[in-house]
Short mmCIF file of N, CA and C in Angstrom, two decimals:
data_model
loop_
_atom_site.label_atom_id
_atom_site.label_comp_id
_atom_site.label_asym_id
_atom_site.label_seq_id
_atom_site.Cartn_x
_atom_site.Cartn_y
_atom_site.Cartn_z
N UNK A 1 135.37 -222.95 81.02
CA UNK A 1 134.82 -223.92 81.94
C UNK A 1 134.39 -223.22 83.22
N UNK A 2 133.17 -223.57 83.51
CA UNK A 2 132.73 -223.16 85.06
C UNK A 2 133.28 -223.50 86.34
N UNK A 3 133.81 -222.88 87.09
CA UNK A 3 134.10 -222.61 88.16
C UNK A 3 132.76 -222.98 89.22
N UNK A 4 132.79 -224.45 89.67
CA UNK A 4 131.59 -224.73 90.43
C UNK A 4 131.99 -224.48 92.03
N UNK A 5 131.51 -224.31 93.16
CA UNK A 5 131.76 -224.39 94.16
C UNK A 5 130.70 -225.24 95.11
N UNK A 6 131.01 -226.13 96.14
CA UNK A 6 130.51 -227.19 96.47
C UNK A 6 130.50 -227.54 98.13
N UNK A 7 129.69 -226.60 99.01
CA UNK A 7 129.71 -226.74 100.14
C UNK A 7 129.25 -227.43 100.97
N UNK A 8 129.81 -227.98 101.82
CA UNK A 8 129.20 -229.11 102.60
C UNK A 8 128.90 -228.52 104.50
N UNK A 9 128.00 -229.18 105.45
CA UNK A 9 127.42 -229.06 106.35
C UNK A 9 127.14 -230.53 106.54
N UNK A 10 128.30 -230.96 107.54
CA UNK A 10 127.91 -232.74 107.77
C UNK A 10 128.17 -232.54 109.39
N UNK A 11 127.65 -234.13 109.87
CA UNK A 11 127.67 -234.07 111.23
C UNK A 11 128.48 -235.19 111.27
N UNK A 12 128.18 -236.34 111.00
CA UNK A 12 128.48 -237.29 110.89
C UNK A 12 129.31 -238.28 109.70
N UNK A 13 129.38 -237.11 108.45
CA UNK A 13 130.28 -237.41 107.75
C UNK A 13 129.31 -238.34 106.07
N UNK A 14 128.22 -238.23 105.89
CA UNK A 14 127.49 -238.68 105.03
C UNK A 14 127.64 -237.57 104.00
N UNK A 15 127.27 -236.36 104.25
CA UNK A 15 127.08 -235.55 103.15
C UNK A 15 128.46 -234.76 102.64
N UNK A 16 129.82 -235.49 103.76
CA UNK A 16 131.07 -234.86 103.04
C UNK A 16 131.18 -236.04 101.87
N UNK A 17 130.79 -237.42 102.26
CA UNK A 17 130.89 -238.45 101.11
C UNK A 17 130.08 -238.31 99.80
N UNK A 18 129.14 -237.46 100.02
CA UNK A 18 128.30 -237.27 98.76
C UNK A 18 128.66 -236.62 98.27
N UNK A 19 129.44 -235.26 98.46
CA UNK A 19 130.50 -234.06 98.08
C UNK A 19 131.35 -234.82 97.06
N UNK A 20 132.23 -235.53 98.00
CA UNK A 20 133.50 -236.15 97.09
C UNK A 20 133.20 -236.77 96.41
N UNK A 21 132.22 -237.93 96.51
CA UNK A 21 131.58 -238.74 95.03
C UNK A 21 131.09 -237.52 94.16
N UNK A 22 130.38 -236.40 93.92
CA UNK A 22 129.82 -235.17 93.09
C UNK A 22 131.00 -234.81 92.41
N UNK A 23 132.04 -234.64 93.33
CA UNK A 23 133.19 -233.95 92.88
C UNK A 23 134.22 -235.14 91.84
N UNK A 24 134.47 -236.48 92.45
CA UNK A 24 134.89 -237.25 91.32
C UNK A 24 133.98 -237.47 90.06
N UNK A 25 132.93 -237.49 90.15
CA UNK A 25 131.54 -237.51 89.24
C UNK A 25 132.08 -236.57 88.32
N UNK A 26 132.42 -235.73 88.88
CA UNK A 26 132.22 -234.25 88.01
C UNK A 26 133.41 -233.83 86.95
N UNK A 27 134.60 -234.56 88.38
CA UNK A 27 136.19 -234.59 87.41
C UNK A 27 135.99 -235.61 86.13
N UNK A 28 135.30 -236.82 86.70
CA UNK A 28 135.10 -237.61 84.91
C UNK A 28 134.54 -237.65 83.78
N UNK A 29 133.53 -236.07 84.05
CA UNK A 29 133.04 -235.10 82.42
C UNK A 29 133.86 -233.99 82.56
N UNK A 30 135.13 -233.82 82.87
CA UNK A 30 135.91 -232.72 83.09
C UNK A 30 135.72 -231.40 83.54
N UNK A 31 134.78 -231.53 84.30
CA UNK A 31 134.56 -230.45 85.34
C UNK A 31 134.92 -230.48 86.62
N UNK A 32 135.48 -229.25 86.88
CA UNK A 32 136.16 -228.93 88.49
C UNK A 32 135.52 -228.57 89.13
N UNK A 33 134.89 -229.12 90.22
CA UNK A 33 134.05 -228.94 91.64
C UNK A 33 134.96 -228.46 92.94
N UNK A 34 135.07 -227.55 93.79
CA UNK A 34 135.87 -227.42 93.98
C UNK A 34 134.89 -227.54 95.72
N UNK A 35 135.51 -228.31 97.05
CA UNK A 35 134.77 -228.76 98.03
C UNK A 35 135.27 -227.64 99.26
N UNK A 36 134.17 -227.38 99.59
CA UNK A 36 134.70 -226.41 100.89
C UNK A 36 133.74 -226.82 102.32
N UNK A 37 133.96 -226.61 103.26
CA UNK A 37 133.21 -226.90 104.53
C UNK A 37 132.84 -225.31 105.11
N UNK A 38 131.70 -226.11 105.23
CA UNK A 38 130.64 -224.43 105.86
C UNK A 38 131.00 -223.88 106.99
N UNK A 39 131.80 -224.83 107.87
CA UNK A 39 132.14 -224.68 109.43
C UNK A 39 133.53 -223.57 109.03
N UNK A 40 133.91 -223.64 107.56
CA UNK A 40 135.50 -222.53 106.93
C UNK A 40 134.51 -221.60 106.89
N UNK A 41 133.88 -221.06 107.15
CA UNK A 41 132.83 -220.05 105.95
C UNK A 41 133.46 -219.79 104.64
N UNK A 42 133.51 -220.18 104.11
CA UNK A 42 134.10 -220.15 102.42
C UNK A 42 133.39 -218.86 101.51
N UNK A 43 134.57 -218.28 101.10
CA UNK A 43 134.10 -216.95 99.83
C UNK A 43 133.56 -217.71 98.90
N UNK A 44 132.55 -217.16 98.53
CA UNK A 44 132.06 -218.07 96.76
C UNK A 44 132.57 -216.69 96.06
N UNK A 45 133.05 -215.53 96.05
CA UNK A 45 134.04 -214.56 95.01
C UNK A 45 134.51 -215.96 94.13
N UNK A 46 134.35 -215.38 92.81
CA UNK A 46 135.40 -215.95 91.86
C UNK A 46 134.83 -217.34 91.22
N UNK A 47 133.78 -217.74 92.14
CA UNK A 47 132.90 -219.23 91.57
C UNK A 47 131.60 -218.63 90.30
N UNK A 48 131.91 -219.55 89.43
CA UNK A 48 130.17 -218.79 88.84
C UNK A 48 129.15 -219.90 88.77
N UNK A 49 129.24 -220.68 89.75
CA UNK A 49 128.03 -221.71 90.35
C UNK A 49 128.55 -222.24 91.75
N UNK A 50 127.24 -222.48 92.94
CA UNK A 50 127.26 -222.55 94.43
C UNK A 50 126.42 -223.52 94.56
N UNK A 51 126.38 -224.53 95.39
CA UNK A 51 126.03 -225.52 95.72
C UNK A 51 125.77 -226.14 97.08
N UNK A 52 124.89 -225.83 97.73
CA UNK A 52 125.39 -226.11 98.92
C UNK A 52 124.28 -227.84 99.26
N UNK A 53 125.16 -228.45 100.07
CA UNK A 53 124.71 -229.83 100.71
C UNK A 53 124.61 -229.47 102.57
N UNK A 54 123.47 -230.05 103.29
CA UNK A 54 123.51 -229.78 104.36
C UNK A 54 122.55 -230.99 105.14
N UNK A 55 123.32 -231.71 106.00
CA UNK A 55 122.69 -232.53 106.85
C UNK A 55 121.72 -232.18 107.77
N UNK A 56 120.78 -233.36 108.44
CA UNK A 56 119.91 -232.96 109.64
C UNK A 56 120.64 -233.18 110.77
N UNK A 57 120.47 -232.67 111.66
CA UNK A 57 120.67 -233.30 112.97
C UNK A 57 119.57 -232.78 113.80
N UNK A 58 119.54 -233.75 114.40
CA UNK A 58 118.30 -233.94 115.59
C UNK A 58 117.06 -233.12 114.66
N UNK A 59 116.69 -233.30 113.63
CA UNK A 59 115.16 -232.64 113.01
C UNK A 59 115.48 -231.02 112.71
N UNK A 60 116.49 -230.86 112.05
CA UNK A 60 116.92 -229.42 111.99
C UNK A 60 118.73 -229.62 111.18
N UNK A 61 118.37 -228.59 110.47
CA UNK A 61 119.39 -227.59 109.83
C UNK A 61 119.92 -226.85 110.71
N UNK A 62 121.46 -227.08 110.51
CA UNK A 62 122.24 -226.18 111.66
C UNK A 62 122.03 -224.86 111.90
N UNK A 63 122.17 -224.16 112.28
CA UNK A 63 122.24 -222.30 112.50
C UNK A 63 122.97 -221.90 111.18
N UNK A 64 124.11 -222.33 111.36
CA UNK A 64 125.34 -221.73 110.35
C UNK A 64 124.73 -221.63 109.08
N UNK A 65 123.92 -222.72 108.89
CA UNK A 65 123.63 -222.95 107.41
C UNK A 65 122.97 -221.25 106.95
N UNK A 66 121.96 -221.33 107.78
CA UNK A 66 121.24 -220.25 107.58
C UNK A 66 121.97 -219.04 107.68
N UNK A 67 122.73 -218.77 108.78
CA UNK A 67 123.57 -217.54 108.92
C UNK A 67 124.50 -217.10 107.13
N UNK A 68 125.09 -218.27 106.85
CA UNK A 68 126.03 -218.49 105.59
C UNK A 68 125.04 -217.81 104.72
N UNK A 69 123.89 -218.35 104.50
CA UNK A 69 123.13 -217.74 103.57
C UNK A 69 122.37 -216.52 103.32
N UNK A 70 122.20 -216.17 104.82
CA UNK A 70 121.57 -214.86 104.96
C UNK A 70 123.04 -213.34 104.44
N UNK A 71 124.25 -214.07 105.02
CA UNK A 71 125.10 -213.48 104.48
C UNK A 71 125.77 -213.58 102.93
N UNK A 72 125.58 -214.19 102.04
CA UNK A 72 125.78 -214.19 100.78
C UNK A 72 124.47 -214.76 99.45
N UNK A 73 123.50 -214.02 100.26
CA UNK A 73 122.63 -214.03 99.47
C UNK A 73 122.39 -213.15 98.44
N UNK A 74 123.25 -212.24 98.20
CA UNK A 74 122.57 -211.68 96.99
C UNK A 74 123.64 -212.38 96.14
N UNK A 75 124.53 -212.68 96.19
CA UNK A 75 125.66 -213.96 94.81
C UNK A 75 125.05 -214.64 94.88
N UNK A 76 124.01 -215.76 95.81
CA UNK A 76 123.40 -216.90 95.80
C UNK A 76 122.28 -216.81 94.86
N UNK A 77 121.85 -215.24 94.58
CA UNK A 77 120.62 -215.07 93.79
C UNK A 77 120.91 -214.68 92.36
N UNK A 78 122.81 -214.87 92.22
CA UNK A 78 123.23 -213.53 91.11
C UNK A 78 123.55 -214.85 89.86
N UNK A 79 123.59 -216.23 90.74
CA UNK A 79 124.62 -217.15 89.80
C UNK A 79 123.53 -218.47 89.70
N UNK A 80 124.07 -219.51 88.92
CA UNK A 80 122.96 -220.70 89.14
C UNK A 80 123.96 -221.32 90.45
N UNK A 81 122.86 -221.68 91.14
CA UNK A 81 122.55 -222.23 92.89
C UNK A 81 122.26 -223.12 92.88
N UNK A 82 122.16 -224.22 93.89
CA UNK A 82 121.36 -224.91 94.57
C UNK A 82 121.61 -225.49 96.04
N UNK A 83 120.66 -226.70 96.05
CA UNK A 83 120.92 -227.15 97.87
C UNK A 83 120.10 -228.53 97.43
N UNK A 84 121.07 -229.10 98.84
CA UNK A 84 120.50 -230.12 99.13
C UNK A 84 120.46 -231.01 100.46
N UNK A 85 119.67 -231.37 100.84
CA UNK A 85 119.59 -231.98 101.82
C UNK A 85 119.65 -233.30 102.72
N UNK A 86 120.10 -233.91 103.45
CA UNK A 86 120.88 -235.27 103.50
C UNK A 86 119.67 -235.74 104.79
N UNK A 87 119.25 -236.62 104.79
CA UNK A 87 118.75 -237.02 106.07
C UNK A 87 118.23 -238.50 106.37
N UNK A 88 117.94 -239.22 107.22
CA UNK A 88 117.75 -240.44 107.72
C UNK A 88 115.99 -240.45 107.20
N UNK A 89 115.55 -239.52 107.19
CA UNK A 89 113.81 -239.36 107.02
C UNK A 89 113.65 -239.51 104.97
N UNK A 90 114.68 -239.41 104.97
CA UNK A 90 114.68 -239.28 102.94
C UNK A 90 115.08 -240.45 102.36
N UNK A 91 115.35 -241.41 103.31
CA UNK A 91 114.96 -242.95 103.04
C UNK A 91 113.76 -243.61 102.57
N UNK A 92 112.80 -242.82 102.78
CA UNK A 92 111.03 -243.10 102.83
C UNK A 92 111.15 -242.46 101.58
N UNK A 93 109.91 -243.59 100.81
CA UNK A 93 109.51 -243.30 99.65
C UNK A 93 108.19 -242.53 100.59
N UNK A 94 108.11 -240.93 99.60
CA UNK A 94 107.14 -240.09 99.67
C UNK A 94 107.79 -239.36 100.88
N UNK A 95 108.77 -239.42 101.09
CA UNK A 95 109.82 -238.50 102.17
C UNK A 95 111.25 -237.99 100.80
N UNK A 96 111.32 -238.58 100.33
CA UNK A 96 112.54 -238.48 99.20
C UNK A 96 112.51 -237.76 98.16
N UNK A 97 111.75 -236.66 97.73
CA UNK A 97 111.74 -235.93 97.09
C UNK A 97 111.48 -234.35 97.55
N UNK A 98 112.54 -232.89 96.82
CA UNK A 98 112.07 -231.61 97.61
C UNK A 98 110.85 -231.48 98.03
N UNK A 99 109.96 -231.92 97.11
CA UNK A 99 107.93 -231.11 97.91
C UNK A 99 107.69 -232.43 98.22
N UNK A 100 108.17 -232.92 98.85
CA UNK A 100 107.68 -234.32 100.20
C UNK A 100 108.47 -234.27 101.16
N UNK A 101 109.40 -234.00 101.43
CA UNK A 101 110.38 -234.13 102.83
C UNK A 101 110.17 -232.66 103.71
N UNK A 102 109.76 -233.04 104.53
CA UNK A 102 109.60 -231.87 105.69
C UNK A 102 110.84 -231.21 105.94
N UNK A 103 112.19 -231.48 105.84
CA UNK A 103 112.79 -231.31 106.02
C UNK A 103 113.27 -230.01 105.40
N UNK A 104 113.68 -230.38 103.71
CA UNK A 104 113.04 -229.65 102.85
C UNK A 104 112.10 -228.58 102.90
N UNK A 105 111.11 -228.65 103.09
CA UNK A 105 109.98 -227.51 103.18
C UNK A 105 110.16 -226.89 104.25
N UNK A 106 110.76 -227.17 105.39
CA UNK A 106 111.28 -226.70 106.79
C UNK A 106 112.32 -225.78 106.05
N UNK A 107 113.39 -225.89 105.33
CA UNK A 107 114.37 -224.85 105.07
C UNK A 107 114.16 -223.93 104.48
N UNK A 108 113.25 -224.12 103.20
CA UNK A 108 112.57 -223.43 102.27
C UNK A 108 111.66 -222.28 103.12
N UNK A 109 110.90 -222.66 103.92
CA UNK A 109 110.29 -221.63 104.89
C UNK A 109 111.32 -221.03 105.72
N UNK A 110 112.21 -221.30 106.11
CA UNK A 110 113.04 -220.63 107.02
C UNK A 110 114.05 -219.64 106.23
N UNK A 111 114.47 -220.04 105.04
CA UNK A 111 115.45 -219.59 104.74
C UNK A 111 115.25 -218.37 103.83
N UNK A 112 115.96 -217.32 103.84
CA UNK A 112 116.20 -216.23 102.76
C UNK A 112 116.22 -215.96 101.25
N UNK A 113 117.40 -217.57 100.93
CA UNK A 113 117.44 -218.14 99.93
C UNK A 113 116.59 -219.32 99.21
N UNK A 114 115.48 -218.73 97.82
CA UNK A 114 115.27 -220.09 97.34
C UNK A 114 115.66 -220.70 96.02
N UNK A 115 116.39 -221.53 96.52
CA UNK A 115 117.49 -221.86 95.57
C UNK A 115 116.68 -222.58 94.31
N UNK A 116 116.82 -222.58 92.73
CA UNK A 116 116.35 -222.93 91.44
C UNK A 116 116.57 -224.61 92.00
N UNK A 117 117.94 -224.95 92.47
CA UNK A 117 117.86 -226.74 92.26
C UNK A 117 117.91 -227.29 93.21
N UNK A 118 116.99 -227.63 93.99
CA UNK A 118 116.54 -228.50 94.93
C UNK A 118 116.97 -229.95 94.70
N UNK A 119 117.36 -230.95 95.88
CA UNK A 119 117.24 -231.94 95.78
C UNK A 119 117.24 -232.74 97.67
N UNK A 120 117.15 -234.15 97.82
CA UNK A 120 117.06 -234.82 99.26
C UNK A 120 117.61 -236.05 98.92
N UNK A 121 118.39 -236.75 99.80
CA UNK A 121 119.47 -237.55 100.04
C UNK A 121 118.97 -238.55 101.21
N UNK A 122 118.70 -239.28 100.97
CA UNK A 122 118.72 -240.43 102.24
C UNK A 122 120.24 -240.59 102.76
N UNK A 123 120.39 -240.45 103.77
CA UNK A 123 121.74 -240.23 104.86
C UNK A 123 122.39 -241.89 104.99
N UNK A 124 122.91 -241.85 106.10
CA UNK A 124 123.73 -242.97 106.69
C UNK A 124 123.14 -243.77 107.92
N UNK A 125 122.68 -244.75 108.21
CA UNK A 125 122.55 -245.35 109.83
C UNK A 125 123.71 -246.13 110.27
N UNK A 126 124.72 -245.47 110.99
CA UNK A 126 125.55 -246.59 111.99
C UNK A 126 125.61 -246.09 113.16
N UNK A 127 124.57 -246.88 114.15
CA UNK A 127 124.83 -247.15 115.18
C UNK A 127 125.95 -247.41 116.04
N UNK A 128 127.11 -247.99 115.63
CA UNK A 128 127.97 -247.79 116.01
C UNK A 128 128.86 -246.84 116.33
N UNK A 129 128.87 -245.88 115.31
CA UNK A 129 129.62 -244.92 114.85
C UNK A 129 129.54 -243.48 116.06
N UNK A 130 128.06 -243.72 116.23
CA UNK A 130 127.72 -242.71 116.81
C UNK A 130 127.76 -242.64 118.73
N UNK A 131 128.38 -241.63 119.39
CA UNK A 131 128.19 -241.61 120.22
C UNK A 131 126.91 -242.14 121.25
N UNK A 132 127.35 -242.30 122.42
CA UNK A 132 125.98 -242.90 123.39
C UNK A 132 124.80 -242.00 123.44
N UNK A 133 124.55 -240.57 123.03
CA UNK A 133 123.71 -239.39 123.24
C UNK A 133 122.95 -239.56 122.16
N UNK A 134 123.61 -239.89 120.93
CA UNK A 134 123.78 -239.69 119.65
C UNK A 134 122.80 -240.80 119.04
N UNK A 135 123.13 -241.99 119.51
CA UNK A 135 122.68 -243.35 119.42
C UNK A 135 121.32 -244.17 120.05
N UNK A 136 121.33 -242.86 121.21
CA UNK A 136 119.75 -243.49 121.43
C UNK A 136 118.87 -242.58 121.07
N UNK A 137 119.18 -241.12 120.65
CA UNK A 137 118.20 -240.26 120.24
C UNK A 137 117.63 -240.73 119.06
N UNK A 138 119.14 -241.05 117.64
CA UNK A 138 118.65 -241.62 116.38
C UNK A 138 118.01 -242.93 116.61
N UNK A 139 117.88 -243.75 117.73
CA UNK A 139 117.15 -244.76 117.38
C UNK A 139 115.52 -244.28 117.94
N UNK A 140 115.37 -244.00 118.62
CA UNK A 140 114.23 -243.05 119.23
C UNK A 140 113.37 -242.64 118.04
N UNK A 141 114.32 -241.54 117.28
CA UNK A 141 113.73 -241.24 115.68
C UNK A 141 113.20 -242.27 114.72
N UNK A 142 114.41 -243.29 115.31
CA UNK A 142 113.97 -244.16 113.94
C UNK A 142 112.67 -245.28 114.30
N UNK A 143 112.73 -245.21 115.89
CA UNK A 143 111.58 -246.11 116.41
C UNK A 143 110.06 -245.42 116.04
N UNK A 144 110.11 -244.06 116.17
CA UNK A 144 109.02 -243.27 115.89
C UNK A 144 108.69 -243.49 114.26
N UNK A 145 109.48 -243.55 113.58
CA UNK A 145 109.57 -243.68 111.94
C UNK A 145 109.60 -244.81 111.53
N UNK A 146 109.48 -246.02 112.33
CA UNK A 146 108.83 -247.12 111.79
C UNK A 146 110.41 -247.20 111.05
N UNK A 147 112.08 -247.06 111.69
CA UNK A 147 113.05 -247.47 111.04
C UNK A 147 113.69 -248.47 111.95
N UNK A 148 115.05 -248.89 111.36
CA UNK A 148 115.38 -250.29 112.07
C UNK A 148 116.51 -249.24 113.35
N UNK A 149 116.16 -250.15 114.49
CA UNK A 149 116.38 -250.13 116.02
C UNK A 149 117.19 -250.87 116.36
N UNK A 150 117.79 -252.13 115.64
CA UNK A 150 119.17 -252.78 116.11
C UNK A 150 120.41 -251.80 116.39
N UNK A 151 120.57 -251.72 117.53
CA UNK A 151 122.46 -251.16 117.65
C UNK A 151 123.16 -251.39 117.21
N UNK A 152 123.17 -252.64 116.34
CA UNK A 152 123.84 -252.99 115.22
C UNK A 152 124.09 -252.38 113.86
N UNK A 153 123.06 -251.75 113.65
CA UNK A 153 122.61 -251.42 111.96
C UNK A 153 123.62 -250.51 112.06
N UNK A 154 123.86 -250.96 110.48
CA UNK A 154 125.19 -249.79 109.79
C UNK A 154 124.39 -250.09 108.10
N UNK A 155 123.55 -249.33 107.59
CA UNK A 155 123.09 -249.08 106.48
C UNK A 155 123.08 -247.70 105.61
N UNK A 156 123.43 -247.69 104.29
CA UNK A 156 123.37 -246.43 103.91
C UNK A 156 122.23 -246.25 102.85
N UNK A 157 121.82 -245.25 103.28
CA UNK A 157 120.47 -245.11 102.45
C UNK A 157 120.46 -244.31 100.94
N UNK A 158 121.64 -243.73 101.05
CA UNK A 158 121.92 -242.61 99.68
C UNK A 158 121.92 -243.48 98.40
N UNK A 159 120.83 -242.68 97.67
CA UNK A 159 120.51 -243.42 96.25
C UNK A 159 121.83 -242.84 95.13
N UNK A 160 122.69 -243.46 94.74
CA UNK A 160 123.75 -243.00 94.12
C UNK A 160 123.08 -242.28 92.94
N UNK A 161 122.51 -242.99 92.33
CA UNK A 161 122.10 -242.83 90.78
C UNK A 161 121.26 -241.58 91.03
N UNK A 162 120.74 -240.96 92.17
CA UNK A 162 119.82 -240.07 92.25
C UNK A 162 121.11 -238.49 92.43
N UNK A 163 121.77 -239.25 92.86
CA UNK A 163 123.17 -237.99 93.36
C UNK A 163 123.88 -238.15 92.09
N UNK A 164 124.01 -239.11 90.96
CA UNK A 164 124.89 -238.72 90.04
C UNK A 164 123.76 -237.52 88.94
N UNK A 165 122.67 -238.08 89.29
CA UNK A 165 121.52 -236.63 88.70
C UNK A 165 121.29 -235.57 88.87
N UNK A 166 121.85 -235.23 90.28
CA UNK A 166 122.25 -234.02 90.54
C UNK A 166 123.54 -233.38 90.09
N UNK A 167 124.45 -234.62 90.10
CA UNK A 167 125.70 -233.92 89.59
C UNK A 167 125.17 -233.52 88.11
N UNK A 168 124.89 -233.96 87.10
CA UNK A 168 124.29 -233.80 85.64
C UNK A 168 123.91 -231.93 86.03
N UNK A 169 122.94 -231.98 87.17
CA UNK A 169 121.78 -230.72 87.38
C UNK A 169 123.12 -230.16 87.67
N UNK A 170 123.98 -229.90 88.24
CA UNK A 170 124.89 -229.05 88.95
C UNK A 170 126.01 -228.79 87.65
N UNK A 171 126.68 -229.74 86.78
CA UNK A 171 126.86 -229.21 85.63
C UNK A 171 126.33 -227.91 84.63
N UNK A 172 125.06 -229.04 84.45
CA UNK A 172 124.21 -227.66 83.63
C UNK A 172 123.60 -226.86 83.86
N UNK A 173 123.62 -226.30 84.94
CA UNK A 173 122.91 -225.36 85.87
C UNK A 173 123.37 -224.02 84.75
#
C-alpha cells in the first residue's frame, strides 16, 4: 500500500477541511493519507506520493509554498505529485478549473514545480469569521467579482464531489 502524503497551506482553515475530508475519503477505500501543515515544513522521505493543497490570500500563494517546493523538488519530480488550489475566485464557473483560474496559472508560472495533477477548489465566505482587515478587503474582492457583500454571508463554495475526484486522482496517481 502507498504511503500518500498530504500537505496543507490554509489561512483561514478551508483547505485544512478539504485535507481531512481527502483523508477520511481515502481511509474508506483503505488508504492512508497521512496530513501535515506546510507552516511544520514536513519531510516527504519515506512517502511514495505528495500532495500538496494551498490557499489564496489576498490574490497570492504564500512565500512558503514556493520556498517548500523549490526545496524538495527533485522528490516532487521523482514520485506521482500533485497540487491544488483553494480560493474564493474558483466559485465562478470558467474560474473553476486548472487552465481557467488565474490563480492556478499564476503558480504554474511562478513555480519550479509542475506538478502531473492539477486541480481548484472554491474556498469558504464567512464574514464573520474573519477579522476587521480581513473582512473588508474580502468583501472589496468580492465587490469587484460581482460576489455577495453582506457581512453576514457565511457560504461554502467547495464542490465536494469535485474533491472526492481528486481523492480517486490522488489514489491512483
Amino acid at each position: 500500500m502507498s504511503q500518500i502524503l498530504l500537505i496543507h497551506s490554509s489561512v483561514h482553515g478551508q483547505t485544512v477541511k478539504i485535507c481531512k475530508y481527502m483523508q477520511q475519503k481515502a481511509q474508506e477505500q483503505g488508504v492512508n493519507i497521512t496530513l501535515a501543515s506546510l507552516a511544520d515544513n514536513p519531510s516527504i522521505e519515506g512517502f511514495d506520493k505528495v500532495f500538496i493543497g494551498a490557499s489564496i490570500r489576498h490574490g497570492k500563494h504564500r512565500p512558503a509554498l514556493y520556498q517548500f517546493i523549490e526545496a524538495n523538488k527533485a522528490k516532487l519530480e521523482q514520485i506521482p505529485s500533485g497540487f491544488f488550489s483553494v480560493s474564493l475566485v474558483a466559485r465562478k464557473p470558467g474560474k473553476n478549473t486548472p487552465e481557467t483560474n488565474m490563480y492556478m496559472q499564476a503558480f504554474l508560472k511562478q513555480s519550479v514545480w509542475q506538478p502531473k495533477h492539477l486541480q481548484v477548489f472554491g474556498g469558504n465566505l464567512d464574514y464573520q469569521f474573519y477579522g476587521p482587515v480581513d473582512r473588508n478587503i474580502i468583501r472589496f474582492i468580492m465587490w469587484i467579482t460581482k460576489g455577495p457583500t453582506d457581512p453576514h454571508t457565511k457560504v461554502e463554495y467547495t464542490d465536494w464531489n469535485k474533491v472526492d475526484a481528486f481523492v480517486d486522482t490522488m489514489i491512483n496517481a
